[in-house]
mmCIF file of C-alpha atoms in Angstrom:
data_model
loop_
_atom_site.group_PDB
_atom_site.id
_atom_site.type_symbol
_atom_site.label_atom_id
_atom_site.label_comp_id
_atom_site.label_asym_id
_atom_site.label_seq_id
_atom_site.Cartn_x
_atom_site.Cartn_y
_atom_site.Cartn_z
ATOM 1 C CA UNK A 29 18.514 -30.130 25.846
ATOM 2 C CA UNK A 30 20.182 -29.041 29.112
ATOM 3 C CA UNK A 31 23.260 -27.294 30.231
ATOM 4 C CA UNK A 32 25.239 -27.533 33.370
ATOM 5 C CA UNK A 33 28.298 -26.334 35.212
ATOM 6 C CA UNK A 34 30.896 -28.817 37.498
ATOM 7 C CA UNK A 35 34.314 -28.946 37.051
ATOM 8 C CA UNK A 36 35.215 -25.226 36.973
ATOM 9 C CA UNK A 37 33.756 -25.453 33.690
ATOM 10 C CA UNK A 38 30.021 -25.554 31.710
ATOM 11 C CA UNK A 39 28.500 -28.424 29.779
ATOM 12 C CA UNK A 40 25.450 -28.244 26.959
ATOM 13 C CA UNK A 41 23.637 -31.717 27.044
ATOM 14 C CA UNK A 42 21.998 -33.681 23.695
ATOM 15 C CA UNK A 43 20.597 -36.519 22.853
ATOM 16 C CA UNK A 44 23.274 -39.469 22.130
ATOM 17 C CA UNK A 45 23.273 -39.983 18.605
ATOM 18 C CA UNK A 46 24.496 -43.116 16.484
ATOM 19 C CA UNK A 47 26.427 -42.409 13.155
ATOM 20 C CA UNK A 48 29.273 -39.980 11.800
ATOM 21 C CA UNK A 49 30.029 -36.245 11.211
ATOM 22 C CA UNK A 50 30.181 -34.971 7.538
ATOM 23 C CA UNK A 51 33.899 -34.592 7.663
ATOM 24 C CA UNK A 52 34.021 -38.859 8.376
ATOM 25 C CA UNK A 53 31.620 -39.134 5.848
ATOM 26 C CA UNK A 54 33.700 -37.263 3.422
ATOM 27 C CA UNK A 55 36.956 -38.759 4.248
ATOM 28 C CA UNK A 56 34.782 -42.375 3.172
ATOM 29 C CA UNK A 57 33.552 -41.188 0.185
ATOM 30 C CA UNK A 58 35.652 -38.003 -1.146
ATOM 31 C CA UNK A 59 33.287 -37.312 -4.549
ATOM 32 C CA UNK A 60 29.903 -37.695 -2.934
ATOM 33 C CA UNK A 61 27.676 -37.360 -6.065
ATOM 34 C CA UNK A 62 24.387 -34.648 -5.722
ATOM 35 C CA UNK A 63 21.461 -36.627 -5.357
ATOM 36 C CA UNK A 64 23.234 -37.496 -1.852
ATOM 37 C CA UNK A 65 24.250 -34.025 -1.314
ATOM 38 C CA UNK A 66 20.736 -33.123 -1.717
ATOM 39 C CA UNK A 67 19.745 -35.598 1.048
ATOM 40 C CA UNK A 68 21.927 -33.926 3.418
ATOM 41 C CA UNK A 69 21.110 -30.638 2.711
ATOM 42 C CA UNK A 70 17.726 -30.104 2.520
ATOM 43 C CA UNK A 71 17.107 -31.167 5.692
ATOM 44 C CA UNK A 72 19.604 -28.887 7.003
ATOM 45 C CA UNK A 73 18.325 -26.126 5.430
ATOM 46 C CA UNK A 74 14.472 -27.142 6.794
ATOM 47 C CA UNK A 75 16.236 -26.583 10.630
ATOM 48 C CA UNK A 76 18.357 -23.923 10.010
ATOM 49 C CA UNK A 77 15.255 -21.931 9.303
ATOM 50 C CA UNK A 78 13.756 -22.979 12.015
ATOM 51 C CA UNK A 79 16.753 -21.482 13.786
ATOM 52 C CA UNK A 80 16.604 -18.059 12.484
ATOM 53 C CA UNK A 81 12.803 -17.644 12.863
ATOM 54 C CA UNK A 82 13.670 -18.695 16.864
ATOM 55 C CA UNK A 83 15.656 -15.334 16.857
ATOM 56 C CA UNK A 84 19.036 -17.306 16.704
ATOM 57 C CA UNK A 85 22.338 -17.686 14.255
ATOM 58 C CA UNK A 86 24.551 -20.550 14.553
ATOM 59 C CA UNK A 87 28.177 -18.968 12.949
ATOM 60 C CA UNK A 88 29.965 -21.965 13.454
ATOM 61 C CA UNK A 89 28.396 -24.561 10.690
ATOM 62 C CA UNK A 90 31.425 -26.662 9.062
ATOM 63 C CA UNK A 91 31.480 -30.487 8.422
ATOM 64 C CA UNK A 92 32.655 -31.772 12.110
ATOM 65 C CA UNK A 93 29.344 -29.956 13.274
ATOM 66 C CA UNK A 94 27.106 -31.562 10.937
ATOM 67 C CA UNK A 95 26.035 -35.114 12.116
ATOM 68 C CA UNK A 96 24.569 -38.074 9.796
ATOM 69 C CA UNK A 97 22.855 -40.727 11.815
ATOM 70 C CA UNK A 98 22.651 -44.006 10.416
ATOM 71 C CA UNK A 99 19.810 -43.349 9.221
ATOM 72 C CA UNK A 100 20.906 -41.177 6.985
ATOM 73 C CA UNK A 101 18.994 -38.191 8.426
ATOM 74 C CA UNK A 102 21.552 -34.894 8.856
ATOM 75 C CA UNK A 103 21.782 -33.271 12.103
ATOM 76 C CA UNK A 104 23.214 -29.413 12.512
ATOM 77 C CA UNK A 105 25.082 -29.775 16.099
ATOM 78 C CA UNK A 106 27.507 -27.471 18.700
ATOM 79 C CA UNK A 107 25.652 -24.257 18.966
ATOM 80 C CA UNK A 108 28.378 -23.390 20.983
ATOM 81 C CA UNK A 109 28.950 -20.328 18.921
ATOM 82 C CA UNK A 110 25.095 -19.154 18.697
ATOM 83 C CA UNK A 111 23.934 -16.176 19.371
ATOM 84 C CA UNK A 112 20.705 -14.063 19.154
ATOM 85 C CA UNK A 113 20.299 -11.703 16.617
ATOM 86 C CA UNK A 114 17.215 -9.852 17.775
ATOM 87 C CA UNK A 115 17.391 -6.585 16.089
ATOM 88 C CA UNK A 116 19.698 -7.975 12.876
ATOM 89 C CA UNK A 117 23.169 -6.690 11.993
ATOM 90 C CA UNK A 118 22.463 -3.841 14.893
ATOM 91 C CA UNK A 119 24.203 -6.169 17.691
ATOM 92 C CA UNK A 120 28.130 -6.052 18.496
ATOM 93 C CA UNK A 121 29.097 -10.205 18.222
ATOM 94 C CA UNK A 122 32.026 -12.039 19.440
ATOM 95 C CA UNK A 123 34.264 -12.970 16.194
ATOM 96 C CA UNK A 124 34.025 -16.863 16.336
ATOM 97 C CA UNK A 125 35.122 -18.347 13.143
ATOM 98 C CA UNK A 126 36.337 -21.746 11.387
ATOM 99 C CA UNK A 127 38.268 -20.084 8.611
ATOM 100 C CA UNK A 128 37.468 -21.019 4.738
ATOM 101 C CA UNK A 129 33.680 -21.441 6.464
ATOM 102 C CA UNK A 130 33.088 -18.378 8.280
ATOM 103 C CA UNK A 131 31.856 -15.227 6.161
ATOM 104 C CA UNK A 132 34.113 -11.935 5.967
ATOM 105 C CA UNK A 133 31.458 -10.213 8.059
ATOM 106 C CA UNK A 134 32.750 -12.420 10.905
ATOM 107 C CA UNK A 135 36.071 -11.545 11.095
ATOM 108 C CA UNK A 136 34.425 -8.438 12.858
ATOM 109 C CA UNK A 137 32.759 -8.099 16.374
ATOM 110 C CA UNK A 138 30.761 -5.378 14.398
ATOM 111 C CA UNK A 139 30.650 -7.512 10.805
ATOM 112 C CA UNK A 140 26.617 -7.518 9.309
ATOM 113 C CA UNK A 141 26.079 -10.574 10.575
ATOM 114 C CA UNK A 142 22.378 -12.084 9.965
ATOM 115 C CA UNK A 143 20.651 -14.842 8.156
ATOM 116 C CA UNK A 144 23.000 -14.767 5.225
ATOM 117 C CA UNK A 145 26.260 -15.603 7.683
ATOM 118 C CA UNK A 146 24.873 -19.057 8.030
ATOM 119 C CA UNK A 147 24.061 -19.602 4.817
ATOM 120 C CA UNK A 148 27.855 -18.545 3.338
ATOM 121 C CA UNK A 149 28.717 -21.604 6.069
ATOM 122 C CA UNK A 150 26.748 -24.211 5.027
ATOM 123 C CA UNK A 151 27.087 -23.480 1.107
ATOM 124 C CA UNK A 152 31.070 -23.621 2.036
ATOM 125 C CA UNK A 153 30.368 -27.229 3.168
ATOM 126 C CA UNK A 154 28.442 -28.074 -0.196
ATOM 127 C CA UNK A 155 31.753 -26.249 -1.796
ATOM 128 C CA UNK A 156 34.095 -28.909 0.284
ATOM 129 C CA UNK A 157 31.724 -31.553 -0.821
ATOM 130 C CA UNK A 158 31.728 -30.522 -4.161
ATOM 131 C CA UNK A 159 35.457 -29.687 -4.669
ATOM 132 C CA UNK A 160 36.894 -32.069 -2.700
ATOM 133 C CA UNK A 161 39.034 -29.873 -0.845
ATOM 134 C CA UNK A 162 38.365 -26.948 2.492
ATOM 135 C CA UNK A 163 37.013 -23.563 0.480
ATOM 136 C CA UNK A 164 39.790 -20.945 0.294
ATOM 137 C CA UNK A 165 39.444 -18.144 3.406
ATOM 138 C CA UNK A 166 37.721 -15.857 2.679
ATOM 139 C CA UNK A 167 40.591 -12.873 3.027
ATOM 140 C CA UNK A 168 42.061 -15.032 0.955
ATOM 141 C CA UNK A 169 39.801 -14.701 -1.487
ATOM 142 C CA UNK A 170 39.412 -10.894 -1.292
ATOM 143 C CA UNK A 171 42.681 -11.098 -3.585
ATOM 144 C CA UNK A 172 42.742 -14.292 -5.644
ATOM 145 C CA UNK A 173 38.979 -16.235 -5.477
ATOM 146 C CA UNK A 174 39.111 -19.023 -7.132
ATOM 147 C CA UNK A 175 35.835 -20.314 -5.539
ATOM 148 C CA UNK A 176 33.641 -20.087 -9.356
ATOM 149 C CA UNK A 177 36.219 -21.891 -10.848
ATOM 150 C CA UNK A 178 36.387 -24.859 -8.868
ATOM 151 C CA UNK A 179 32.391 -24.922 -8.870
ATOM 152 C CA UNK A 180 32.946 -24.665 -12.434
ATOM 153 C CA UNK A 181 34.887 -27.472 -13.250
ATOM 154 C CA UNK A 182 32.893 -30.230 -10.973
ATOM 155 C CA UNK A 183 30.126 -29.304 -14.054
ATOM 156 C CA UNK A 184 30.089 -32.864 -15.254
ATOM 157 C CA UNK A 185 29.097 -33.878 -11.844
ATOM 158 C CA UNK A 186 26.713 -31.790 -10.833
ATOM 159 C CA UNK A 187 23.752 -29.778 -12.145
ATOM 160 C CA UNK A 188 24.338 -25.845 -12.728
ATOM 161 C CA UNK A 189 21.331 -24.890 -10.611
ATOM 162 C CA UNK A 190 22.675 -26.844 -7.559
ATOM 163 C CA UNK A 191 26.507 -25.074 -8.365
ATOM 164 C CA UNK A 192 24.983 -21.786 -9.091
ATOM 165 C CA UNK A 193 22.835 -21.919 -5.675
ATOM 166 C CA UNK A 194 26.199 -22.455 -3.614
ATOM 167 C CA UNK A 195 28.068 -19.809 -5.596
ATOM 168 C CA UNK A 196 25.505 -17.452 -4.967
ATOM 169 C CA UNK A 197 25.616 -18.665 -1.205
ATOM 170 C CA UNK A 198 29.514 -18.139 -1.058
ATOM 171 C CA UNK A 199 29.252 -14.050 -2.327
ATOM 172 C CA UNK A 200 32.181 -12.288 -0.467
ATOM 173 C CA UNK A 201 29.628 -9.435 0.051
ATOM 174 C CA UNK A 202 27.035 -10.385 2.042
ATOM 175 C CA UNK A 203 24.722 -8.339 0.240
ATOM 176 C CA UNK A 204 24.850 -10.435 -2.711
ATOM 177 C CA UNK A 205 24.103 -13.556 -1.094
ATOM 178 C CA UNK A 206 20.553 -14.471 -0.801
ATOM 179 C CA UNK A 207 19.215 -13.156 2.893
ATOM 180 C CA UNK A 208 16.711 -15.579 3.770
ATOM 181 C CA UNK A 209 16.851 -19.220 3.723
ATOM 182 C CA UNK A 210 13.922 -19.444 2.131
ATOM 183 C CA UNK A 211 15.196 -17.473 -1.028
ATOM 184 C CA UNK A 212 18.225 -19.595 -0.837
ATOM 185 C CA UNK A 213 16.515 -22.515 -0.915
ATOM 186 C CA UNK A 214 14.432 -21.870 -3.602
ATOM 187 C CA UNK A 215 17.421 -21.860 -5.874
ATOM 188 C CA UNK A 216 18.132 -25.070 -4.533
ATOM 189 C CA UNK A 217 14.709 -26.246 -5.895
ATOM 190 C CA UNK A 218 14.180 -24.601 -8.731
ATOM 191 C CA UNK A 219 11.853 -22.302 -7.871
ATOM 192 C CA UNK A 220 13.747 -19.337 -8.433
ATOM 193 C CA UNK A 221 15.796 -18.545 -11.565
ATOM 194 C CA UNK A 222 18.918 -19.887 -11.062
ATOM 195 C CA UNK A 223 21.523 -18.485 -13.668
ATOM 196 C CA UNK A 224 23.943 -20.964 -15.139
ATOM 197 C CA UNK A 225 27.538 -20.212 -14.225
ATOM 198 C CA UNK A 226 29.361 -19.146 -16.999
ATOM 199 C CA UNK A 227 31.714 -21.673 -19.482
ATOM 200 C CA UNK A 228 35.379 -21.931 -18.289
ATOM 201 C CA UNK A 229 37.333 -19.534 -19.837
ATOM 202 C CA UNK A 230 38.762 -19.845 -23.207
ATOM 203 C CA UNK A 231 41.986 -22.798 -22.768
ATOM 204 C CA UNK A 232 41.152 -23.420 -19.147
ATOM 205 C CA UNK A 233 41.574 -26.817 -17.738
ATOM 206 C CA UNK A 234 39.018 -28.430 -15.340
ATOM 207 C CA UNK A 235 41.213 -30.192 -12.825
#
């Protein structure tokens, strides 16, 4: 709501809020099942629209800044990291990054970062919720991605639109992820086709 500076140092003000951050939540109940994933991220996804339209990307969205009042309702907190992205991928950015959440493009003060760096963040949460354990970084990745194969074996637990929608959200190239969220959304929803992912391979154990 506010900022200040005292201290030799600068403070951002919010409201005080009563509940936990995601990562609590997660440590209390590790295999959250999707209906309750759905509750948190909807919501999310309603604000972090909001966000973009205001000119603005957040880069830094991981489970400690996600907030879940008592109520249950989610709140996206810390914009500590945002920055305006009037005129798109065209502006030189600070790299800020949580790695296994943060998009390659961020790894870059001149990455393509837009719309879709946010949503690679927040669909890496969904993958820790999912999978039970941080996403691999995404360098990491680059060599040995193992990201579809973990979404693939929590199939018994959750629906293939919902896993497809964060796979698609998780693309190493940011090209391939959807660009809006909007159009990432709508996968969420089924409102856009949403591709099963494919059967494990052939002798593969879910784990």
């Amino acid at each position: 709501s506010r900022y200040f500076e005292a201290n030799g140092t600068a403070y951002m003000v919010m409201n005080y809020e009563s509940g936990m951050s995601l990562s609590q939540l997660l440590k209390r109940i590790p295999r959250p099942d999707e209906p309750m994933l759905r509750q948190i991220l909807m919501p999310l996804l309603e604000g972090l629209q909001a966000v973009h339209e205001a000119g603005f990307l957040h880069r830094d969205i991981k489970p400690s800044n996600i907030f879940i009042r008592d109520t249950g309702a989610p709140l996206l907190i810390d914009f500590g990291a945002a920055r305006l992205a009037i005129g798109g991928a065209t502006r030189t950015m600070t790299s800020i990054l949580t790695p296994g959440f943060a998009p390659l493009e961020q790894y870059s003060k001149d990455g393509n970062q837009g719309p879709w760096t946010d949503i690679y963040s927040l669909a890496a949460v969904m993958y820790r919720a999912v999978a039970g354990d941080n996403p691999p970084d995404v360098v990491t990745r680059m060599k040995d991605d193992v990201v579809m194969q973990s979404l693939i074996a929590a199939r018994d637990r959750f629906s293939p639109g919902f896993l497809h929608a964060i796979n698609r959200g998780m693309e190493v190239d940011e090209k391939k992820r959807p660009q809006t969220v909007p159009e990432w959304t709508a996968m969420f929803t089924g409102e856009a086709f949403a591709a099963p992912l494919p059967p494990p391979a052939a002798g593969a154990v879910a784990t």
